[in-house]
Short mmCIF file of C-alpha atoms in Angstrom, two decimals:
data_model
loop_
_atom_site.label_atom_id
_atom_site.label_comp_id
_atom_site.label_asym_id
_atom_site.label_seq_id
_atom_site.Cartn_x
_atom_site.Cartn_y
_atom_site.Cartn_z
CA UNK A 190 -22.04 28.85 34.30
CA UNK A 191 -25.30 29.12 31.99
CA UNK A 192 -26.49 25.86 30.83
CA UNK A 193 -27.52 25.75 26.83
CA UNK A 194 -29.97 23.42 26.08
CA UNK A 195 -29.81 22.69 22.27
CA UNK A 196 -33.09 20.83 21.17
CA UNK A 197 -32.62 18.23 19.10
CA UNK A 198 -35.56 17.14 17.38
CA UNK A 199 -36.78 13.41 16.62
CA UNK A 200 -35.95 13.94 12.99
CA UNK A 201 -32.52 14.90 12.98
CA UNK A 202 -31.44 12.13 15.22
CA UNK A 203 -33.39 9.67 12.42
CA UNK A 204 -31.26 11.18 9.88
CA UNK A 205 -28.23 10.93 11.68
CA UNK A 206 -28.63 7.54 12.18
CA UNK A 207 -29.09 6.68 8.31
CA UNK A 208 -26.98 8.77 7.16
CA UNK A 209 -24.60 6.91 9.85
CA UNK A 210 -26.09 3.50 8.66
CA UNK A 211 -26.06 4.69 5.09
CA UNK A 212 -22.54 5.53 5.18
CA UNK A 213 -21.31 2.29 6.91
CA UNK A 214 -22.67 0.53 4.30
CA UNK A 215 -20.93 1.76 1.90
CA UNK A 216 -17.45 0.90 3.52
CA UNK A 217 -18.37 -2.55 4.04
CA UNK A 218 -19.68 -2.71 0.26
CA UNK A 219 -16.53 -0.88 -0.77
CA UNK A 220 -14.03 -3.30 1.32
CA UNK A 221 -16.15 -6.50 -0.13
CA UNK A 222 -15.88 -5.61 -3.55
CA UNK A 223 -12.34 -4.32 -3.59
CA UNK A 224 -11.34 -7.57 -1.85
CA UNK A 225 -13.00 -9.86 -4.54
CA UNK A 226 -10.57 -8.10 -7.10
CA UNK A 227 -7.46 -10.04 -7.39
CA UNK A 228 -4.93 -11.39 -9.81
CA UNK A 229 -4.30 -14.90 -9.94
CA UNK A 230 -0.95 -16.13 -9.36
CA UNK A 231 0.13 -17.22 -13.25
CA UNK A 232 -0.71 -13.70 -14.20
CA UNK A 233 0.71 -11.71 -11.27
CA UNK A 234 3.41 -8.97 -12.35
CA UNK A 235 3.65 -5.37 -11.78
CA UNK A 236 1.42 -4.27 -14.34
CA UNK A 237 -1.56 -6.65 -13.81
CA UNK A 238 -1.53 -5.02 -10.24
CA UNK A 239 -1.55 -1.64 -11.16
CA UNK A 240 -4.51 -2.62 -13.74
CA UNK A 241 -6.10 -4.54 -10.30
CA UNK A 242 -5.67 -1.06 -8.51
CA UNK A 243 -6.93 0.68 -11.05
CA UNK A 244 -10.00 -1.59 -10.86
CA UNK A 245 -10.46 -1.18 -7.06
CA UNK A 246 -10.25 2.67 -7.13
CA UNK A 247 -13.06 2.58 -10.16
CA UNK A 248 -15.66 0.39 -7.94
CA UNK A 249 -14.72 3.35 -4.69
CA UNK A 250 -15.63 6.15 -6.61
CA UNK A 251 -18.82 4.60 -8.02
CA UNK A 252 -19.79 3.17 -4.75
CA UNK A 253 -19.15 7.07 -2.60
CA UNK A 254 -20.93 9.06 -5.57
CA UNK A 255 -24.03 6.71 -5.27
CA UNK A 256 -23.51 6.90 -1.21
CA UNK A 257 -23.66 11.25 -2.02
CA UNK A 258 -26.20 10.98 -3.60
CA UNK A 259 -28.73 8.69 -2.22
CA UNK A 260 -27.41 10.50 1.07
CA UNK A 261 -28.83 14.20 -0.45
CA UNK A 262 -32.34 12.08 -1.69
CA UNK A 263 -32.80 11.19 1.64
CA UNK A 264 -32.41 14.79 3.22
CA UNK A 265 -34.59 15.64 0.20
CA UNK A 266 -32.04 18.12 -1.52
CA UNK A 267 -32.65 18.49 -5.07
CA UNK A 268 -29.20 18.97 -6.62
CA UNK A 269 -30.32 19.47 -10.18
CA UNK A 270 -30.01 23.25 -9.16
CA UNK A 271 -26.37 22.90 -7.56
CA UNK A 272 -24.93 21.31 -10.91
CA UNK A 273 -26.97 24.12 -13.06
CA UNK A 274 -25.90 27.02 -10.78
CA UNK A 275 -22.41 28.59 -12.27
CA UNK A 276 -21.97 30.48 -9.32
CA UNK A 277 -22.30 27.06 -7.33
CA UNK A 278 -19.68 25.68 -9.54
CA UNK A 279 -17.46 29.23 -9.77
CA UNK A 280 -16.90 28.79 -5.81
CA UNK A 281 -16.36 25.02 -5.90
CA UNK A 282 -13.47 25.64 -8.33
CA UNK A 283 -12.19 28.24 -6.06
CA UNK A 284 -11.84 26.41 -2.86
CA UNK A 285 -9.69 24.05 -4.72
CA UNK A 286 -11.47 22.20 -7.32
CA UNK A 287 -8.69 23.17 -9.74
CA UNK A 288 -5.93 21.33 -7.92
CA UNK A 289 -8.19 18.08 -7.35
CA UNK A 290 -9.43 18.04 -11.32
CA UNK A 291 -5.64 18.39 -12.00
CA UNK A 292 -4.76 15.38 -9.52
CA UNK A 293 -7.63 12.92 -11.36
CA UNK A 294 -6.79 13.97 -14.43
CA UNK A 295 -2.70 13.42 -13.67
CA UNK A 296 -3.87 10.14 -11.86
CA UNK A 297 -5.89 8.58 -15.00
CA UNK A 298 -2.71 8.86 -16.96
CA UNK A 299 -0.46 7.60 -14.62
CA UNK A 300 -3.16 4.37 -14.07
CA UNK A 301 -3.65 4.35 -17.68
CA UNK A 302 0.36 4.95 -19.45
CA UNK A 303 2.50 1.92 -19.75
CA UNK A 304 5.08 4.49 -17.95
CA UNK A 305 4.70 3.30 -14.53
CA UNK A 306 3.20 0.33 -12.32
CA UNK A 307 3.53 -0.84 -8.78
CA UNK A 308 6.80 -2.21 -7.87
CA UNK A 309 8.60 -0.21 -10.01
CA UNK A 310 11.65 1.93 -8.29
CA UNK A 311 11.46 5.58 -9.99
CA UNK A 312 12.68 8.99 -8.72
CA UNK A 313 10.68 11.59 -8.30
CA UNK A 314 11.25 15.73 -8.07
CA UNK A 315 10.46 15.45 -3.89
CA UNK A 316 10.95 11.29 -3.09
CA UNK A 317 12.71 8.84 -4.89
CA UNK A 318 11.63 4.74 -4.05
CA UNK A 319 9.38 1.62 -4.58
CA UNK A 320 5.81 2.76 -6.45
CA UNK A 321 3.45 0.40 -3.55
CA UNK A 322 0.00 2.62 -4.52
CA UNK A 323 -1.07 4.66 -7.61
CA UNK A 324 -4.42 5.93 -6.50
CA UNK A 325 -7.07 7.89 -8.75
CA UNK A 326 -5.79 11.31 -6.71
CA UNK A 327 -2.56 10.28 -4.79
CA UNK A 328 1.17 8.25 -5.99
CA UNK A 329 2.45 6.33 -2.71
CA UNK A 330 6.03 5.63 -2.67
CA UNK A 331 7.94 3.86 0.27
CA UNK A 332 11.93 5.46 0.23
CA UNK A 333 15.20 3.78 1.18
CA UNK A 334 15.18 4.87 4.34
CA UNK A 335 11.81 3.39 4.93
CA UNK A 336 9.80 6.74 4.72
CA UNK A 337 6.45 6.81 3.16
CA UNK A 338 6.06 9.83 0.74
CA UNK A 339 1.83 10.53 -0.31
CA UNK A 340 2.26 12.91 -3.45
CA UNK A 341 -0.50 14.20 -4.85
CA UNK A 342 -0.95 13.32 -8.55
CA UNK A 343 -0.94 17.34 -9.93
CA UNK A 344 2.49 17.53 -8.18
CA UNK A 345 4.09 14.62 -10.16
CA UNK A 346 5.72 16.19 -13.25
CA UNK A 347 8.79 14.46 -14.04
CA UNK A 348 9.48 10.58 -13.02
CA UNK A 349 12.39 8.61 -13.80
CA UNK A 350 11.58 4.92 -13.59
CA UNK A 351 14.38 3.10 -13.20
CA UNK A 352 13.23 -0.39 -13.43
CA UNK A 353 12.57 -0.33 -17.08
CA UNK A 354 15.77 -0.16 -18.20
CA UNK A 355 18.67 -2.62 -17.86
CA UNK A 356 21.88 -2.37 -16.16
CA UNK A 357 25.10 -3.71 -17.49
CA UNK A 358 26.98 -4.36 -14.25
CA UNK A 359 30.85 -5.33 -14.58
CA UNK A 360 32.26 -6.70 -11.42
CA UNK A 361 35.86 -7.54 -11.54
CA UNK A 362 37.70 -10.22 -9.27
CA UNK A 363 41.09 -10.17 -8.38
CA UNK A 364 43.54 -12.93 -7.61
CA UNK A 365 46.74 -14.01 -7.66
CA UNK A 366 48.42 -14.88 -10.74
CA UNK A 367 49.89 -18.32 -9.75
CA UNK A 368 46.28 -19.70 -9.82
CA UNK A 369 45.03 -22.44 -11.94
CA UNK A 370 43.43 -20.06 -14.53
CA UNK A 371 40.49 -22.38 -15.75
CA UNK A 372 39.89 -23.80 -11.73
CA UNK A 373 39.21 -19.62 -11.47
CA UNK A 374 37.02 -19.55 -14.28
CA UNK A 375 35.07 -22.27 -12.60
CA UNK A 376 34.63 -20.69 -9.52
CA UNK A 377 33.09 -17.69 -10.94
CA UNK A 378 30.75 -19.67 -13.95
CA UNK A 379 29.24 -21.60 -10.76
CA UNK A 380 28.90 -18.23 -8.53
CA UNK A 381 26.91 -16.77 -12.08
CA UNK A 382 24.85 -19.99 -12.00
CA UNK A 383 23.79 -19.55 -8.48
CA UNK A 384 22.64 -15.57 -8.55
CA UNK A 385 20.81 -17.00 -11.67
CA UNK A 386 18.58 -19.30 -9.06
CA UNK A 387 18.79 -17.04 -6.56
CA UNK A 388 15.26 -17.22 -4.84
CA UNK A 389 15.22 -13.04 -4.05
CA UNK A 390 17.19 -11.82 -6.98
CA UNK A 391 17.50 -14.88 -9.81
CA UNK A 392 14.35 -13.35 -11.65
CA UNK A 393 16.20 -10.01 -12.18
CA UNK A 394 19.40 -11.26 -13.73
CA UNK A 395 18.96 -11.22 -17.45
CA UNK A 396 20.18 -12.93 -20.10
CA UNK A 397 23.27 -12.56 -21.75
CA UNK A 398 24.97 -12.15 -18.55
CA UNK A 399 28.46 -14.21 -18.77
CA UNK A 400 32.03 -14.35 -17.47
CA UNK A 401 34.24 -12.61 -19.76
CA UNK A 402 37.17 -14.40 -18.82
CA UNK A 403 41.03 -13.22 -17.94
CA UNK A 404 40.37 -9.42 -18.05
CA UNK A 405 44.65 -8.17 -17.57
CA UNK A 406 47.41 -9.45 -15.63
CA UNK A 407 49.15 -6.70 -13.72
CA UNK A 408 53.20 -6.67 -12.66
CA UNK A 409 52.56 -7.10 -8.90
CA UNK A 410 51.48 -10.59 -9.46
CA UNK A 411 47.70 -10.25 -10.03
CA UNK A 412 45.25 -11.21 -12.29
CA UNK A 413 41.71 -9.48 -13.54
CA UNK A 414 38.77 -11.56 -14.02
CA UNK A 415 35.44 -9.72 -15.22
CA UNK A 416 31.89 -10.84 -15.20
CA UNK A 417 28.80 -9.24 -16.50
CA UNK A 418 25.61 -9.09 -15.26
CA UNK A 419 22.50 -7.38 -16.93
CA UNK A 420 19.73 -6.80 -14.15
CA UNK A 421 17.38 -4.03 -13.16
CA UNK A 422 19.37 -0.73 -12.73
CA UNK A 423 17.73 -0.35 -9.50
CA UNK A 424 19.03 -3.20 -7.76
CA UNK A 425 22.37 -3.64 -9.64
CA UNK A 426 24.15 -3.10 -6.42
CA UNK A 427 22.24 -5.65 -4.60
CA UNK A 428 23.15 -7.48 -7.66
CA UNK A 429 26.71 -7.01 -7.83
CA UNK A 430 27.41 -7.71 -3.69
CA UNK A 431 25.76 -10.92 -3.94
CA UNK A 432 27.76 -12.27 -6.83
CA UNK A 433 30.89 -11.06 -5.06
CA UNK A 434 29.87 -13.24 -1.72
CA UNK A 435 28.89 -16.32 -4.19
CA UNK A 436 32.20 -16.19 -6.06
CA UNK A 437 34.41 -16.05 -2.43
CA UNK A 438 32.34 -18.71 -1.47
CA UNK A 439 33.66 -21.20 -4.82
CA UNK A 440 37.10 -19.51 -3.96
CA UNK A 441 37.13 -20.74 -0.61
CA UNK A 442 35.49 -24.08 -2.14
CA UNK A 443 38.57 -24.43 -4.68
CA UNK A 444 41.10 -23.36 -2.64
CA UNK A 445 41.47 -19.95 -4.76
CA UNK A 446 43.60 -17.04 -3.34
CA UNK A 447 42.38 -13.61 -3.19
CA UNK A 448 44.79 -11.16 -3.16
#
């Protein structure tokens, strides 16, 4: 087998190396600055980290375009010519441009709307989960089933975000009809009072959420009790199974019979 030498001149390996250099400093720069952007606790929420990521995406494009071009100075490329040359910029467009101007563009509104922010649970047309990334070209959302779906920005045309709107959750308790009516009523104000301080949940349950009291008595010997609790429609599940396991917990306390 022929051997190829390839000569490789002082020069190239110089340039190389900065642009290597060159390029590594940028990342470090880039990781410094985004790192030095945060949001202090008393004004932490969704939307003050979605403006913080907005931030930290602005100060990576700045940094890469100056890292471009002080990388084409330094190989001495004069790129006045590239920007005036339409037929430069005719090709550019058609090796994809389009969809990647479409993605920014989609992105800046998404960053930019009060429509969503990170946190938020929304559905999309091809994933449907928790927003954890809005980027200037890419939406990250993490699924239910603990998938991570990367959609590009251009692809995102119709989102339904269901943590802005509130739930009305009615969860009805059954029991016996031979109970003390108002020990009952107990039992289930004090399970309320405890989702209200729950440490996971407590934020999400709204107010205006109450008992409602003696809902019906039915002929087999039971008796309805209702309770209604506004919270996030996303987790109004979550919601509901935890104030079922708080109010069999005061059942158990006050001797209250299920049926």
């Amino acid at each position: 087998m022929p051997n190829i030498d390839i000569p490789i001149s002082k020069e190239i390996v110089q340039s190389l190396f900065y642009i290597s250099l060159i390029i590594l400093v940028a990342v470090i720069v880039n990781n410094i600055l985004r790192s030095f952007i945060k949001i202090p606790k008393s004004l932490e929420s969704r939307r003050a980290r979605t403006y913080a990521e907005i931030a930290r995406n602005i100060v990576t494009i700045i940094i890469y375009v100056i890292t471009i071009y002080v990388i084409l100075v330094m190989l001495g490329i004069d790129i006045t010519p590239l920007l005036a040359s339409a037929g430069i910029i005719g090709v550019f467009v058609g090796i994809g441009a389009r969809s990647a101007i479409e993605d920014l563009i989609n992105g800046f509104f998404l960053l930019t709307q009060d429509s969503i922010a990170v946190g938020d649970y929304v559905k999309l047309d091809t994933a449907e989960g928790y927003i954890e990334k809005i980027s200037a070209r890419t939406l990250t959302v993490r699924g239910d089933d603990g998938a991570l779906y990367i959609i590009p920005n251009g692809q995102v045309k119709i989102v339904i975000n269901y943590s802005r709107h509130r739930a009305y959750q009615a969860v009805d308790l059954v029991v016996t009809s031979d109970q003390n009516i108002d020990t009952v009523l107990k039992a289930i104000k004090e399970a309320l009072i405890s989702l209200q301080k729950d440490s996971e949940i407590g934020d999400s349950i709204y107010s205006g959420s109450r008992v409602e009291g003696l809902e019906a008595f039915k002929a087999d010997g039971r008796m309805i009790l209702r309770a209604t609790i506004i919270t996030r429609l996303a987790i109004r599940a979550e919601v509901a199974s935890k104030f079922r396991y708080l109010a069999k917990k005061n059942f158990e306390k006050y001797k209250v019979a299920l049926v």
